[in-house]
Amino acid sequence: MLFQCRWFFLLCGCLLSPWTCAQGDLPVTVSVFSESTSLPFTTLWSDPVHPGIQVGTAFHGASRRALHVYPAVNLGYLFHRNLFQGVYANVEVGVDYRHSSGVTLRSKLGTGYLLTFTTRTEYVPVDGQLVVRKDRGNHRVMPSLTFGVGYRLKPGDPRSTELFMLHQTWLEYPYAGDFIPLMSHTNLHFGATFYPFTPKSSHQ
């Protein structure tokens, strides 16, 4: 599974990095999160923690006064103990309200692709004996809805680092055939958006 994940992220990195680096002034967003299988908006924090990490970027969109609308892409990994681990790629449309104080109200609507692998050993009967089943992974669609709040460290700087907390609800489909067609999940993200690349204009 680790071998497959490595190639998954390598492929996505090769596809995204030329676009990101060519733009120069695009941000990088990094977050760690705790995932749980729960109904939407019924819980903020779950125990035990099922960890995950997400890396992405946002592209130039449209702004009108304090409102900013933009597309974003993300890559991530999550580990749910005794259930599954997975890698995913998603696209989102974000709508942010940026107050002059530095506070940002954030919302996102997205969809993505999730590849999961069981974290348990599974067996299947073969010729009257139980043998280990090879896990080739499960392919899922993962629509998502996110709300949260951020704070820009330098409110007057459009390239300011922003710290944020996001509450994300997403659906895993298909989950278990006709028995359980979909499963709802909640991710609580803590992260930062920053600008590590030099804008293109500075080279001209």
mmCIF file of C-alpha atoms in Angstrom:
data_model
loop_
_atom_site.group_PDB
_atom_site.id
_atom_site.type_symbol
_atom_site.label_atom_id
_atom_site.label_comp_id
_atom_site.label_asym_id
_atom_site.label_seq_id
_atom_site.Cartn_x
_atom_site.Cartn_y
_atom_site.Cartn_z
ATOM 1 C CA MET A 1 0.000 0.000 0.000
ATOM 2 C CA LEU A 2 2.828 2.424 0.862
ATOM 3 C CA PHE A 3 4.335 1.804 -2.575
ATOM 4 C CA GLN A 4 1.026 2.680 -4.272
ATOM 5 C CA CYS A 5 0.601 5.828 -2.149
ATOM 6 C CA ARG A 6 4.108 6.960 -3.017
ATOM 7 C CA TRP A 7 3.389 6.755 -6.725
ATOM 8 C CA PHE A 8 -0.010 8.420 -6.257
ATOM 9 C CA PHE A 9 1.537 11.509 -4.632
ATOM 10 C CA LEU A 10 4.453 11.555 -7.063
ATOM 11 C CA LEU A 11 2.052 11.635 -10.025
ATOM 12 C CA CYS A 12 -0.104 14.364 -8.480
ATOM 13 C CA GLY A 13 2.992 16.392 -7.591
ATOM 14 C CA CYS A 14 4.277 16.200 -11.152
ATOM 15 C CA LEU A 15 0.912 17.400 -12.457
ATOM 16 C CA LEU A 16 0.504 20.295 -10.007
ATOM 17 C CA SER A 17 4.001 21.641 -9.395
ATOM 18 C CA PRO A 18 4.662 23.115 -12.883
ATOM 19 C CA TRP A 19 1.354 25.029 -12.702
ATOM 20 C CA THR A 20 2.025 26.271 -9.178
ATOM 21 C CA CYS A 21 5.625 27.270 -9.749
ATOM 22 C CA ALA A 22 4.783 28.955 -13.065
ATOM 23 C CA GLN A 23 2.322 31.229 -11.301
ATOM 24 C CA GLY A 24 4.855 32.078 -8.591
ATOM 25 C CA ASP A 25 2.576 34.051 -6.320
ATOM 26 C CA LEU A 26 0.161 31.238 -5.490
ATOM 27 C CA PRO A 27 -0.115 30.150 -1.855
ATOM 28 C CA VAL A 28 0.613 26.804 -0.267
ATOM 29 C CA THR A 29 -1.899 25.496 2.270
ATOM 30 C CA VAL A 30 -0.912 22.836 4.791
ATOM 31 C CA SER A 31 -3.175 21.380 7.476
ATOM 32 C CA VAL A 32 -3.306 18.480 9.899
ATOM 33 C CA PHE A 33 -6.704 17.102 10.815
ATOM 34 C CA SER A 34 -8.643 14.576 12.857
ATOM 35 C CA GLU A 35 -11.167 12.452 10.948
ATOM 36 C CA SER A 36 -14.238 10.722 12.328
ATOM 37 C CA THR A 37 -17.194 8.807 10.919
ATOM 38 C CA SER A 38 -20.014 11.030 12.165
ATOM 39 C CA LEU A 39 -23.148 12.786 10.999
ATOM 40 C CA PRO A 40 -22.678 16.275 9.556
ATOM 41 C CA PHE A 41 -22.338 19.097 12.102
ATOM 42 C CA THR A 42 -23.106 16.870 15.104
ATOM 43 C CA THR A 43 -19.610 16.881 16.606
ATOM 44 C CA LEU A 44 -16.574 19.137 16.532
ATOM 45 C CA TRP A 45 -13.969 16.825 18.060
ATOM 46 C CA SER A 46 -13.865 13.039 18.321
ATOM 47 C CA ASP A 47 -11.860 10.641 20.453
ATOM 48 C CA PRO A 48 -9.740 8.756 19.524
ATOM 49 C CA VAL A 49 -7.978 10.931 16.990
ATOM 50 C CA HIS A 50 -7.686 9.551 13.460
ATOM 51 C CA PRO A 51 -4.915 11.676 11.947
ATOM 52 C CA GLY A 52 -4.570 13.117 8.478
ATOM 53 C CA ILE A 53 -2.539 15.666 6.549
ATOM 54 C CA GLN A 54 -3.486 17.815 3.556
ATOM 55 C CA VAL A 55 -1.435 19.995 1.186
ATOM 56 C CA GLY A 56 -2.867 22.233 -1.516
ATOM 57 C CA THR A 57 -3.009 25.561 -3.261
ATOM 58 C CA ALA A 58 -5.606 28.122 -4.341
ATOM 59 C CA PHE A 59 -5.736 29.860 -7.713
ATOM 60 C CA HIS A 60 -6.644 33.411 -8.591
ATOM 61 C CA GLY A 61 -10.376 34.029 -8.529
ATOM 62 C CA ALA A 62 -12.721 37.000 -8.349
ATOM 63 C CA SER A 63 -12.859 39.600 -5.585
ATOM 64 C CA ARG A 64 -15.472 42.198 -4.727
ATOM 65 C CA ARG A 65 -14.757 44.280 -1.661
ATOM 66 C CA ALA A 66 -14.379 41.829 1.230
ATOM 67 C CA LEU A 67 -15.621 38.780 -0.697
ATOM 68 C CA HIS A 68 -13.204 36.498 -2.537
ATOM 69 C CA VAL A 69 -14.231 33.529 -4.730
ATOM 70 C CA TYR A 70 -11.530 31.121 -5.910
ATOM 71 C CA PRO A 71 -10.795 27.521 -7.006
ATOM 72 C CA ALA A 72 -8.469 25.286 -4.999
ATOM 73 C CA VAL A 73 -6.895 21.816 -5.249
ATOM 74 C CA ASN A 74 -5.647 19.546 -2.466
ATOM 75 C CA LEU A 75 -3.872 16.247 -1.874
ATOM 76 C CA GLY A 76 -4.221 14.356 1.383
ATOM 77 C CA TYR A 77 -3.674 11.246 3.448
ATOM 78 C CA LEU A 78 -5.753 9.954 6.380
ATOM 79 C CA PHE A 79 -5.541 7.022 8.761
ATOM 80 C CA HIS A 80 -8.604 5.676 10.562
ATOM 81 C CA ARG A 81 -7.463 3.076 13.069
ATOM 82 C CA ASN A 82 -9.070 -0.368 12.680
ATOM 83 C CA LEU A 83 -10.944 0.724 9.556
ATOM 84 C CA PHE A 84 -8.988 2.160 6.625
ATOM 85 C CA GLN A 85 -6.254 4.451 5.403
ATOM 86 C CA GLY A 86 -6.520 6.442 2.226
ATOM 87 C CA VAL A 87 -5.104 9.004 -0.144
ATOM 88 C CA TYR A 88 -7.198 11.561 -1.971
ATOM 89 C CA ALA A 89 -7.206 14.471 -4.391
ATOM 90 C CA ASN A 90 -9.982 17.051 -4.476
ATOM 91 C CA VAL A 91 -11.038 20.305 -6.076
ATOM 92 C CA GLU A 92 -12.967 23.036 -4.273
ATOM 93 C CA VAL A 93 -14.629 26.375 -4.852
ATOM 94 C CA GLY A 94 -14.014 28.683 -1.907
ATOM 95 C CA VAL A 95 -15.919 31.792 -0.825
ATOM 96 C CA ASP A 96 -14.120 33.884 1.802
ATOM 97 C CA TYR A 97 -15.177 37.015 3.647
ATOM 98 C CA ARG A 98 -12.049 38.934 4.656
ATOM 99 C CA HIS A 99 -12.509 41.527 7.369
ATOM 100 C CA SER A 100 -10.057 44.410 7.696
ATOM 101 C CA SER A 101 -9.164 43.167 11.201
ATOM 102 C CA GLY A 102 -7.491 40.108 9.674
ATOM 103 C CA VAL A 103 -10.323 37.683 10.448
ATOM 104 C CA THR A 104 -11.514 35.548 7.522
ATOM 105 C CA LEU A 105 -14.778 33.610 7.389
ATOM 106 C CA ARG A 106 -14.203 30.675 5.062
ATOM 107 C CA SER A 107 -16.510 28.300 3.179
ATOM 108 C CA LYS A 108 -15.811 25.698 0.507
ATOM 109 C CA LEU A 109 -17.763 23.300 -1.679
ATOM 110 C CA GLY A 110 -15.802 20.467 -3.252
ATOM 111 C CA THR A 111 -15.570 16.995 -4.670
ATOM 112 C CA GLY A 112 -12.740 14.530 -5.011
ATOM 113 C CA TYR A 113 -11.390 11.039 -5.522
ATOM 114 C CA LEU A 114 -10.480 8.796 -2.573
ATOM 115 C CA LEU A 115 -8.492 5.562 -2.690
ATOM 116 C CA THR A 116 -8.768 3.515 0.524
ATOM 117 C CA PHE A 117 -7.047 0.413 1.884
ATOM 118 C CA THR A 118 -8.102 -1.610 4.894
ATOM 119 C CA THR A 119 -5.957 -1.410 8.030
ATOM 120 C CA ARG A 120 -6.881 -4.966 9.025
ATOM 121 C CA THR A 121 -5.878 -8.321 7.597
ATOM 122 C CA GLU A 122 -8.758 -9.794 5.612
ATOM 123 C CA TYR A 123 -9.258 -13.458 4.693
ATOM 124 C CA VAL A 124 -11.213 -15.254 1.979
ATOM 125 C CA PRO A 125 -12.036 -18.977 1.705
ATOM 126 C CA VAL A 126 -10.026 -20.823 -0.956
ATOM 127 C CA ASP A 127 -10.334 -24.623 -1.326
ATOM 128 C CA GLY A 128 -11.654 -24.948 2.205
ATOM 129 C CA GLN A 129 -8.933 -22.789 3.755
ATOM 130 C CA LEU A 130 -8.713 -19.140 4.734
ATOM 131 C CA VAL A 131 -6.063 -17.181 2.884
ATOM 132 C CA VAL A 132 -5.102 -13.529 3.121
ATOM 133 C CA ARG A 133 -7.003 -11.395 0.634
ATOM 134 C CA LYS A 134 -4.930 -9.012 -1.427
ATOM 135 C CA ASP A 135 -6.164 -5.473 -0.925
ATOM 136 C CA ARG A 136 -6.226 -3.692 -4.277
ATOM 137 C CA GLY A 137 -7.911 -0.647 -2.815
ATOM 138 C CA ASN A 138 -11.401 0.825 -2.988
ATOM 139 C CA HIS A 139 -12.289 3.749 -5.215
ATOM 140 C CA ARG A 140 -14.615 6.406 -3.799
ATOM 141 C CA VAL A 141 -16.143 9.771 -4.635
ATOM 142 C CA MET A 142 -15.961 12.310 -1.790
ATOM 143 C CA PRO A 143 -18.153 15.447 -2.069
ATOM 144 C CA SER A 144 -17.462 17.901 0.754
ATOM 145 C CA LEU A 145 -18.736 21.037 2.480
ATOM 146 C CA THR A 146 -16.436 23.138 4.669
ATOM 147 C CA PHE A 147 -16.853 26.093 7.022
ATOM 148 C CA GLY A 148 -14.230 27.753 9.158
ATOM 149 C CA VAL A 149 -12.374 30.809 10.350
ATOM 150 C CA GLY A 150 -8.896 32.149 9.712
ATOM 151 C CA TYR A 151 -6.670 34.988 10.843
ATOM 152 C CA ARG A 152 -4.167 36.830 8.618
ATOM 153 C CA LEU A 153 -1.060 37.830 10.576
ATOM 154 C CA LYS A 154 -0.646 40.982 8.451
ATOM 155 C CA PRO A 155 -4.176 42.092 7.497
ATOM 156 C CA GLY A 156 -2.998 44.737 5.028
ATOM 157 C CA ASP A 157 -0.684 42.381 3.122
ATOM 158 C CA PRO A 158 -2.356 40.277 0.375
ATOM 159 C CA ARG A 159 0.455 37.707 0.778
ATOM 160 C CA SER A 160 0.101 37.452 4.538
ATOM 161 C CA THR A 161 0.357 34.092 6.263
ATOM 162 C CA GLU A 162 -3.059 32.972 7.510
ATOM 163 C CA LEU A 163 -3.770 30.545 10.337
ATOM 164 C CA PHE A 164 -7.104 28.713 10.176
ATOM 165 C CA MET A 165 -9.452 26.135 11.654
ATOM 166 C CA LEU A 166 -11.913 24.355 9.355
ATOM 167 C CA HIS A 167 -14.838 22.002 9.994
ATOM 168 C CA GLN A 168 -15.269 19.780 6.936
ATOM 169 C CA THR A 169 -18.082 17.323 6.284
ATOM 170 C CA TRP A 170 -17.665 14.848 3.449
ATOM 171 C CA LEU A 171 -19.387 11.750 2.084
ATOM 172 C CA GLU A 172 -17.745 8.494 1.026
ATOM 173 C CA TYR A 173 -19.567 6.875 -1.899
ATOM 174 C CA PRO A 174 -20.022 4.024 -2.628
ATOM 175 C CA TYR A 175 -19.321 2.615 0.823
ATOM 176 C CA ALA A 176 -20.734 -0.896 1.265
ATOM 177 C CA GLY A 177 -22.944 -1.601 -1.731
ATOM 178 C CA ASP A 178 -26.696 -1.748 -1.106
ATOM 179 C CA PHE A 179 -26.216 -2.332 2.644
ATOM 180 C CA ILE A 180 -24.672 1.079 3.428
ATOM 181 C CA PRO A 181 -24.517 3.090 0.183
ATOM 182 C CA LEU A 182 -22.610 6.022 1.692
ATOM 183 C CA MET A 183 -20.752 6.996 4.855
ATOM 184 C CA SER A 184 -20.484 10.498 6.297
ATOM 185 C CA HIS A 185 -17.231 11.801 7.766
ATOM 186 C CA THR A 186 -16.062 14.891 9.611
ATOM 187 C CA ASN A 187 -12.574 16.413 9.485
ATOM 188 C CA LEU A 188 -11.390 19.122 11.872
ATOM 189 C CA HIS A 189 -8.468 20.950 10.217
ATOM 190 C CA PHE A 190 -5.797 23.137 11.815
ATOM 191 C CA GLY A 191 -3.400 24.722 9.365
ATOM 192 C CA ALA A 192 -1.775 27.671 7.656
ATOM 193 C CA THR A 193 -1.709 29.315 4.249
ATOM 194 C CA PHE A 194 1.557 30.972 3.243
ATOM 195 C CA TYR A 195 3.489 32.197 0.172
ATOM 196 C CA PRO A 196 6.869 30.463 -0.187
ATOM 197 C CA PHE A 197 7.388 31.376 -3.851
ATOM 198 C CA THR A 198 8.652 34.653 -5.287
ATOM 199 C CA PRO A 199 6.088 36.497 -7.457
ATOM 200 C CA LYS A 200 6.801 36.452 -11.189
ATOM 201 C CA SER A 201 6.837 40.259 -11.369
ATOM 202 C CA SER A 202 9.985 40.411 -9.207
ATOM 203 C CA HIS A 203 11.960 38.619 -11.960
ATOM 204 C CA GLN A 204 11.011 41.114 -14.669
#
